[in-house]
Amino acid sequence: MSRERIVSYLRRTEEAVVDEVRPLGHATALLTPSLPLVWQLNAVRVEDSGAGARELVATTEHALEHASHRKLVVHDEELGERLAPALSRDGWNVYRLLVMVRDRTPARMAPHGAGSEVDRATGAGALAAFRREQPFGWQEEAVQQLTAMDERYGRATRARDFAAPPSEPAAACRLYTADGLAQVDEVGTLERRRGRGHASAAVLAAAATAASEGCDPIFLLTDAADWPQHLYERLGFSPIGKLYEFLKLPLGTTRP
């Protein structure tokens, strides 16, 4: 039941933050030409479990002709696994996203006050600083468009920012709540201040706030091929399934 509620929430939110939702039969185009560098807001979501890789690629080419990238979003885990080999052979990057829900007491706790809610300006500044350290961070327009994306999520859900330490953030995350559930998202730590528990403190503060408000489930998405999943397990989150994203970039482009 939790996974179904999470997917339903993701679908509603995806549609609320884009410029245009365009039904395409076996897929839905989620289009934001006003923010073309934000790949998350320019994608094709697969709706038909019987759709094949070739027809989905053709659909994506047409729907995203305004953008330099191509992106497919698949919420059906079995379909994503079936599409992965063919799309990978065709040069697409395959991202398996773990859906993790908070279902137990964390194995580690942060000191009281190590992380807490901060105002939007502080949270936005911390996230922008983190994003500038990413491979795409040289492109200031991309950083600004991602900040604009954050504002859209803030209008579509109740959005709050958390940071650690609150007075001089080394790490930050966002908490989105709607319809009784909560998502912890956009977790990032400045490179020079990693390994000190700051991300843990920010995430724990966000999750504790959601729990105090009765949100259930409290979830996050994280790359199944990367190490943060193990941190989140120590913070009380467990995987309940996967979502898939397929991304194809122009030669020489790095993922934001």
mmCIF file of C-alpha atoms in Angstrom:
data_model
loop_
_atom_site.group_PDB
_atom_site.id
_atom_site.type_symbol
_atom_site.label_atom_id
_atom_site.label_comp_id
_atom_site.label_asym_id
_atom_site.label_seq_id
_atom_site.Cartn_x
_atom_site.Cartn_y
_atom_site.Cartn_z
ATOM 1 C CA MET A 1 0.000 0.000 0.000
ATOM 2 C CA SER A 2 2.813 2.454 0.846
ATOM 3 C CA ARG A 3 4.409 2.039 -2.568
ATOM 4 C CA GLU A 4 1.108 2.684 -4.353
ATOM 5 C CA ARG A 5 0.503 5.837 -2.302
ATOM 6 C CA ILE A 6 4.028 7.044 -2.991
ATOM 7 C CA VAL A 7 3.709 6.498 -6.736
ATOM 8 C CA SER A 8 0.339 8.255 -6.738
ATOM 9 C CA TYR A 9 1.875 11.218 -4.909
ATOM 10 C CA LEU A 10 4.835 11.333 -7.302
ATOM 11 C CA ARG A 11 2.515 11.334 -10.307
ATOM 12 C CA ARG A 12 0.407 14.190 -8.939
ATOM 13 C CA THR A 13 3.453 16.208 -8.001
ATOM 14 C CA GLU A 14 5.192 15.615 -11.337
ATOM 15 C CA GLU A 15 2.154 16.996 -13.110
ATOM 16 C CA ALA A 16 1.786 19.970 -10.752
ATOM 17 C CA VAL A 17 5.305 21.337 -11.256
ATOM 18 C CA VAL A 18 5.651 21.245 -15.059
ATOM 19 C CA ASP A 19 4.494 23.737 -17.683
ATOM 20 C CA GLU A 20 2.495 21.185 -19.662
ATOM 21 C CA VAL A 21 1.140 17.657 -19.241
ATOM 22 C CA ARG A 22 0.609 16.084 -22.652
ATOM 23 C CA PRO A 23 -1.062 12.625 -22.909
ATOM 24 C CA LEU A 24 0.584 10.467 -25.571
ATOM 25 C CA GLY A 25 -1.380 7.220 -25.411
ATOM 26 C CA HIS A 26 1.139 4.800 -23.930
ATOM 27 C CA ALA A 27 3.011 7.639 -22.185
ATOM 28 C CA THR A 28 2.654 11.131 -20.744
ATOM 29 C CA ALA A 29 4.964 13.989 -21.671
ATOM 30 C CA LEU A 30 5.930 16.193 -18.708
ATOM 31 C CA LEU A 31 7.193 19.358 -20.359
ATOM 32 C CA THR A 32 8.768 22.532 -19.025
ATOM 33 C CA PRO A 33 10.355 24.424 -21.917
ATOM 34 C CA SER A 34 10.744 27.427 -19.613
ATOM 35 C CA LEU A 35 13.327 25.392 -17.620
ATOM 36 C CA PRO A 36 14.997 23.287 -20.325
ATOM 37 C CA LEU A 37 18.096 22.490 -18.265
ATOM 38 C CA VAL A 38 16.060 20.768 -15.534
ATOM 39 C CA TRP A 39 15.822 17.239 -16.850
ATOM 40 C CA GLN A 40 13.480 16.239 -14.022
ATOM 41 C CA LEU A 41 10.834 18.595 -15.422
ATOM 42 C CA ASN A 42 11.282 17.545 -19.039
ATOM 43 C CA ALA A 43 10.604 13.834 -19.334
ATOM 44 C CA VAL A 44 8.291 11.187 -20.721
ATOM 45 C CA ARG A 45 6.508 9.031 -18.149
ATOM 46 C CA VAL A 46 5.591 5.543 -19.343
ATOM 47 C CA GLU A 47 1.964 4.554 -18.698
ATOM 48 C CA ASP A 48 1.579 1.335 -20.725
ATOM 49 C CA SER A 49 3.271 -1.770 -19.295
ATOM 50 C CA GLY A 50 3.195 -3.308 -22.752
ATOM 51 C CA ALA A 51 5.138 -0.505 -24.424
ATOM 52 C CA GLY A 52 8.383 -1.477 -26.111
ATOM 53 C CA ALA A 53 11.728 0.277 -26.006
ATOM 54 C CA ARG A 54 11.716 1.255 -29.677
ATOM 55 C CA GLU A 55 8.344 2.996 -29.597
ATOM 56 C CA LEU A 56 9.172 4.739 -26.319
ATOM 57 C CA VAL A 57 12.417 6.080 -27.756
ATOM 58 C CA ALA A 58 10.527 7.423 -30.771
ATOM 59 C CA THR A 59 7.925 9.021 -28.505
ATOM 60 C CA THR A 60 10.608 10.642 -26.374
ATOM 61 C CA GLU A 61 12.474 11.992 -29.403
ATOM 62 C CA HIS A 62 9.328 13.742 -30.563
ATOM 63 C CA ALA A 63 8.105 14.966 -27.172
ATOM 64 C CA LEU A 64 11.466 16.371 -26.026
ATOM 65 C CA GLU A 65 12.552 17.957 -29.266
ATOM 66 C CA HIS A 66 12.862 21.287 -27.413
ATOM 67 C CA ALA A 67 15.522 19.852 -25.081
ATOM 68 C CA SER A 68 19.060 18.548 -25.543
ATOM 69 C CA HIS A 69 18.459 15.459 -23.383
ATOM 70 C CA ARG A 70 16.049 12.539 -23.520
ATOM 71 C CA LYS A 71 14.482 11.111 -20.363
ATOM 72 C CA LEU A 72 12.051 8.289 -19.607
ATOM 73 C CA VAL A 73 10.440 7.748 -16.188
ATOM 74 C CA VAL A 74 9.057 4.301 -15.336
ATOM 75 C CA HIS A 75 7.189 3.706 -12.076
ATOM 76 C CA ASP A 76 6.458 0.043 -12.891
ATOM 77 C CA GLU A 77 9.440 -1.917 -11.547
ATOM 78 C CA GLU A 78 8.944 -4.963 -13.770
ATOM 79 C CA LEU A 79 8.606 -2.808 -16.875
ATOM 80 C CA GLY A 80 11.707 -0.829 -15.963
ATOM 81 C CA GLU A 81 13.739 -3.989 -15.588
ATOM 82 C CA ARG A 82 12.453 -5.265 -18.917
ATOM 83 C CA LEU A 83 13.303 -2.042 -20.749
ATOM 84 C CA ALA A 84 16.743 -1.630 -19.195
ATOM 85 C CA PRO A 85 18.809 -3.981 -21.414
ATOM 86 C CA ALA A 86 17.580 -2.578 -24.733
ATOM 87 C CA LEU A 87 17.866 1.051 -23.661
ATOM 88 C CA SER A 88 21.307 0.468 -22.185
ATOM 89 C CA ARG A 89 22.502 -1.032 -25.465
ATOM 90 C CA ASP A 90 21.139 2.044 -27.231
ATOM 91 C CA GLY A 91 23.304 4.360 -25.143
ATOM 92 C CA TRP A 92 20.877 5.328 -22.386
ATOM 93 C CA ASN A 93 21.989 5.669 -18.777
ATOM 94 C CA VAL A 94 19.923 3.409 -16.517
ATOM 95 C CA TYR A 95 19.099 4.657 -13.018
ATOM 96 C CA ARG A 96 17.427 2.332 -10.540
ATOM 97 C CA LEU A 97 15.962 4.438 -7.742
ATOM 98 C CA LEU A 98 15.273 2.743 -4.436
ATOM 99 C CA VAL A 99 12.053 3.755 -2.728
ATOM 100 C CA MET A 100 12.984 3.770 0.961
ATOM 101 C CA VAL A 101 10.511 4.284 3.811
ATOM 102 C CA ARG A 102 11.198 5.113 7.439
ATOM 103 C CA ASP A 103 10.068 2.080 9.395
ATOM 104 C CA ARG A 104 12.202 1.895 12.533
ATOM 105 C CA THR A 105 14.238 3.844 15.052
ATOM 106 C CA PRO A 106 17.515 5.084 13.581
ATOM 107 C CA ALA A 107 20.665 3.184 14.472
ATOM 108 C CA ARG A 108 22.357 6.537 14.966
ATOM 109 C CA MET A 109 21.019 9.780 16.354
ATOM 110 C CA ALA A 110 22.354 13.287 15.850
ATOM 111 C CA PRO A 111 23.082 15.536 18.848
ATOM 112 C CA HIS A 112 20.130 17.686 19.834
ATOM 113 C CA GLY A 113 19.930 20.733 17.596
ATOM 114 C CA ALA A 114 22.574 19.496 15.156
ATOM 115 C CA GLY A 115 20.018 19.774 12.364
ATOM 116 C CA SER A 116 16.809 21.767 12.237
ATOM 117 C CA GLU A 117 14.379 23.604 10.004
ATOM 118 C CA VAL A 118 15.739 26.780 8.429
ATOM 119 C CA ASP A 119 14.175 29.549 6.382
ATOM 120 C CA ARG A 120 13.854 29.304 2.610
ATOM 121 C CA ALA A 121 16.719 31.691 1.895
ATOM 122 C CA THR A 122 19.119 29.666 4.041
ATOM 123 C CA GLY A 123 17.998 26.380 2.541
ATOM 124 C CA ALA A 124 18.158 27.696 -1.003
ATOM 125 C CA GLY A 125 21.637 29.084 -0.446
ATOM 126 C CA ALA A 126 22.900 25.791 0.976
ATOM 127 C CA LEU A 127 21.482 23.766 -1.904
ATOM 128 C CA ALA A 128 22.852 26.188 -4.489
ATOM 129 C CA ALA A 129 26.326 25.938 -2.935
ATOM 130 C CA PHE A 130 26.139 22.141 -3.070
ATOM 131 C CA ARG A 131 24.932 22.164 -6.674
ATOM 132 C CA ARG A 132 27.796 24.426 -7.745
ATOM 133 C CA GLU A 133 30.171 21.681 -6.624
ATOM 134 C CA GLN A 134 28.559 19.156 -8.975
ATOM 135 C CA PRO A 135 29.934 18.489 -12.483
ATOM 136 C CA PHE A 136 27.255 20.755 -13.985
ATOM 137 C CA GLY A 137 27.866 23.503 -11.421
ATOM 138 C CA TRP A 138 29.979 25.622 -13.750
ATOM 139 C CA GLN A 139 26.737 26.435 -15.567
ATOM 140 C CA GLU A 140 25.109 29.056 -13.345
ATOM 141 C CA GLU A 141 21.938 28.989 -15.418
ATOM 142 C CA ALA A 142 21.466 25.305 -14.507
ATOM 143 C CA VAL A 143 21.840 26.119 -10.803
ATOM 144 C CA GLN A 144 19.300 28.931 -11.108
ATOM 145 C CA GLN A 145 16.838 26.739 -12.985
ATOM 146 C CA LEU A 146 17.111 24.068 -10.273
ATOM 147 C CA THR A 147 16.296 26.738 -7.684
ATOM 148 C CA ALA A 148 13.250 27.642 -9.762
ATOM 149 C CA MET A 149 12.301 23.958 -9.738
ATOM 150 C CA ASP A 150 12.493 23.985 -5.927
ATOM 151 C CA GLU A 151 10.076 26.908 -5.841
ATOM 152 C CA ARG A 152 7.618 24.996 -8.008
ATOM 153 C CA TYR A 153 7.699 22.063 -5.595
ATOM 154 C CA GLY A 154 7.085 24.539 -2.808
ATOM 155 C CA ARG A 155 3.881 25.641 -4.504
ATOM 156 C CA ALA A 156 2.724 22.075 -5.248
ATOM 157 C CA THR A 157 3.318 20.729 -1.723
ATOM 158 C CA ARG A 158 4.100 22.048 1.711
ATOM 159 C CA ALA A 159 7.869 22.432 1.418
ATOM 160 C CA ARG A 160 10.365 23.116 4.196
ATOM 161 C CA ASP A 161 14.141 23.309 4.343
ATOM 162 C CA PHE A 162 16.408 21.636 6.888
ATOM 163 C CA ALA A 163 20.109 22.163 7.431
ATOM 164 C CA ALA A 164 23.022 21.171 9.629
ATOM 165 C CA PRO A 165 24.433 23.069 11.338
ATOM 166 C CA PRO A 166 21.493 25.485 11.095
ATOM 167 C CA SER A 167 23.643 28.591 11.587
ATOM 168 C CA GLU A 168 26.260 27.739 8.936
ATOM 169 C CA PRO A 169 24.923 24.887 6.793
ATOM 170 C CA ALA A 170 27.261 22.162 5.607
ATOM 171 C CA ALA A 171 24.343 19.966 4.535
ATOM 172 C CA ALA A 172 20.727 20.563 3.616
ATOM 173 C CA CYS A 173 17.623 18.751 2.477
ATOM 174 C CA ARG A 174 14.007 19.516 1.715
ATOM 175 C CA LEU A 175 10.855 18.056 3.260
ATOM 176 C CA TYR A 176 7.722 17.850 1.131
ATOM 177 C CA THR A 177 4.423 16.901 2.775
ATOM 178 C CA ALA A 178 1.040 16.325 1.159
ATOM 179 C CA ASP A 179 -1.957 14.071 1.712
ATOM 180 C CA GLY A 180 -0.538 12.582 4.899
ATOM 181 C CA LEU A 181 2.788 11.432 3.487
ATOM 182 C CA ALA A 182 6.235 13.004 3.458
ATOM 183 C CA GLN A 183 9.242 12.966 1.156
ATOM 184 C CA VAL A 184 12.791 13.861 2.139
ATOM 185 C CA ASP A 185 14.542 15.113 -0.990
ATOM 186 C CA GLU A 186 17.499 17.091 -2.373
ATOM 187 C CA VAL A 187 19.984 15.898 0.254
ATOM 188 C CA GLY A 188 23.419 17.420 -0.235
ATOM 189 C CA THR A 189 26.618 18.131 1.710
ATOM 190 C CA LEU A 190 29.436 20.510 0.827
ATOM 191 C CA GLU A 191 32.497 18.527 -0.198
ATOM 192 C CA ARG A 192 34.944 20.101 2.251
ATOM 193 C CA ARG A 193 32.654 19.352 5.205
ATOM 194 C CA ARG A 194 31.676 15.770 4.492
ATOM 195 C CA GLY A 195 32.107 12.857 6.867
ATOM 196 C CA ARG A 196 30.991 14.768 9.963
ATOM 197 C CA GLY A 197 27.376 13.629 10.230
ATOM 198 C CA HIS A 198 25.828 16.809 8.850
ATOM 199 C CA ALA A 199 23.651 15.097 6.220
ATOM 200 C CA SER A 200 22.447 12.615 8.837
ATOM 201 C CA ALA A 201 21.483 15.462 11.160
ATOM 202 C CA ALA A 202 19.531 17.281 8.448
ATOM 203 C CA VAL A 203 17.685 14.156 7.292
ATOM 204 C CA LEU A 204 16.897 13.066 10.849
ATOM 205 C CA ALA A 205 15.492 16.509 11.669
ATOM 206 C CA ALA A 206 13.282 16.455 8.576
ATOM 207 C CA ALA A 207 12.067 12.916 9.262
ATOM 208 C CA ALA A 208 11.371 13.714 12.920
ATOM 209 C CA THR A 209 9.288 16.726 11.914
ATOM 210 C CA ALA A 210 7.272 14.619 9.477
ATOM 211 C CA ALA A 211 6.746 11.919 12.103
ATOM 212 C CA SER A 212 5.613 14.476 14.695
ATOM 213 C CA GLU A 213 2.938 15.591 12.225
ATOM 214 C CA GLY A 214 1.691 12.035 11.765
ATOM 215 C CA CYS A 215 2.960 11.580 8.209
ATOM 216 C CA ASP A 216 3.024 7.986 7.019
ATOM 217 C CA PRO A 217 4.856 6.922 4.991
ATOM 218 C CA ILE A 218 7.967 9.058 5.238
ATOM 219 C CA PHE A 219 10.064 8.195 2.213
ATOM 220 C CA LEU A 220 12.978 9.148 0.015
ATOM 221 C CA LEU A 221 14.403 8.082 -3.329
ATOM 222 C CA THR A 222 18.064 7.202 -3.785
ATOM 223 C CA ASP A 223 20.283 5.631 -6.432
ATOM 224 C CA ALA A 224 20.449 1.854 -5.973
ATOM 225 C CA ALA A 225 24.013 1.897 -7.315
ATOM 226 C CA ASP A 226 25.370 4.496 -4.882
ATOM 227 C CA TRP A 227 26.438 4.517 -1.240
ATOM 228 C CA PRO A 228 23.856 6.888 0.388
ATOM 229 C CA GLN A 229 21.359 4.026 0.605
ATOM 230 C CA HIS A 230 23.490 2.550 3.396
ATOM 231 C CA LEU A 231 23.441 5.833 5.299
ATOM 232 C CA TYR A 232 19.660 5.979 4.996
ATOM 233 C CA GLU A 233 19.383 2.423 6.299
ATOM 234 C CA ARG A 234 21.254 3.514 9.424
ATOM 235 C CA LEU A 235 18.807 6.417 9.716
ATOM 236 C CA GLY A 236 15.813 4.059 9.863
ATOM 237 C CA PHE A 237 14.818 3.732 6.195
ATOM 238 C CA SER A 238 14.242 0.430 4.375
ATOM 239 C CA PRO A 239 13.827 -0.240 0.631
ATOM 240 C CA ILE A 240 10.369 -1.322 -0.545
ATOM 241 C CA GLY A 241 10.864 -1.272 -4.306
ATOM 242 C CA LYS A 242 12.430 0.508 -7.258
ATOM 243 C CA LEU A 243 11.540 3.125 -9.821
ATOM 244 C CA TYR A 244 13.435 3.544 -13.079
ATOM 245 C CA GLU A 245 14.775 6.539 -14.938
ATOM 246 C CA PHE A 246 16.459 6.355 -18.322
ATOM 247 C CA LEU A 247 18.547 9.282 -19.483
ATOM 248 C CA LYS A 248 20.333 9.995 -22.741
ATOM 249 C CA LEU A 249 22.581 13.018 -22.962
ATOM 250 C CA PRO A 250 24.471 14.820 -25.705
ATOM 251 C CA LEU A 251 28.110 13.760 -25.922
ATOM 252 C CA GLY A 252 30.145 15.429 -23.192
ATOM 253 C CA THR A 253 27.193 16.363 -20.968
ATOM 254 C CA THR A 254 27.188 15.482 -17.261
ATOM 255 C CA ARG A 255 24.101 14.723 -15.233
ATOM 256 C CA PRO A 256 22.781 17.562 -13.012
#
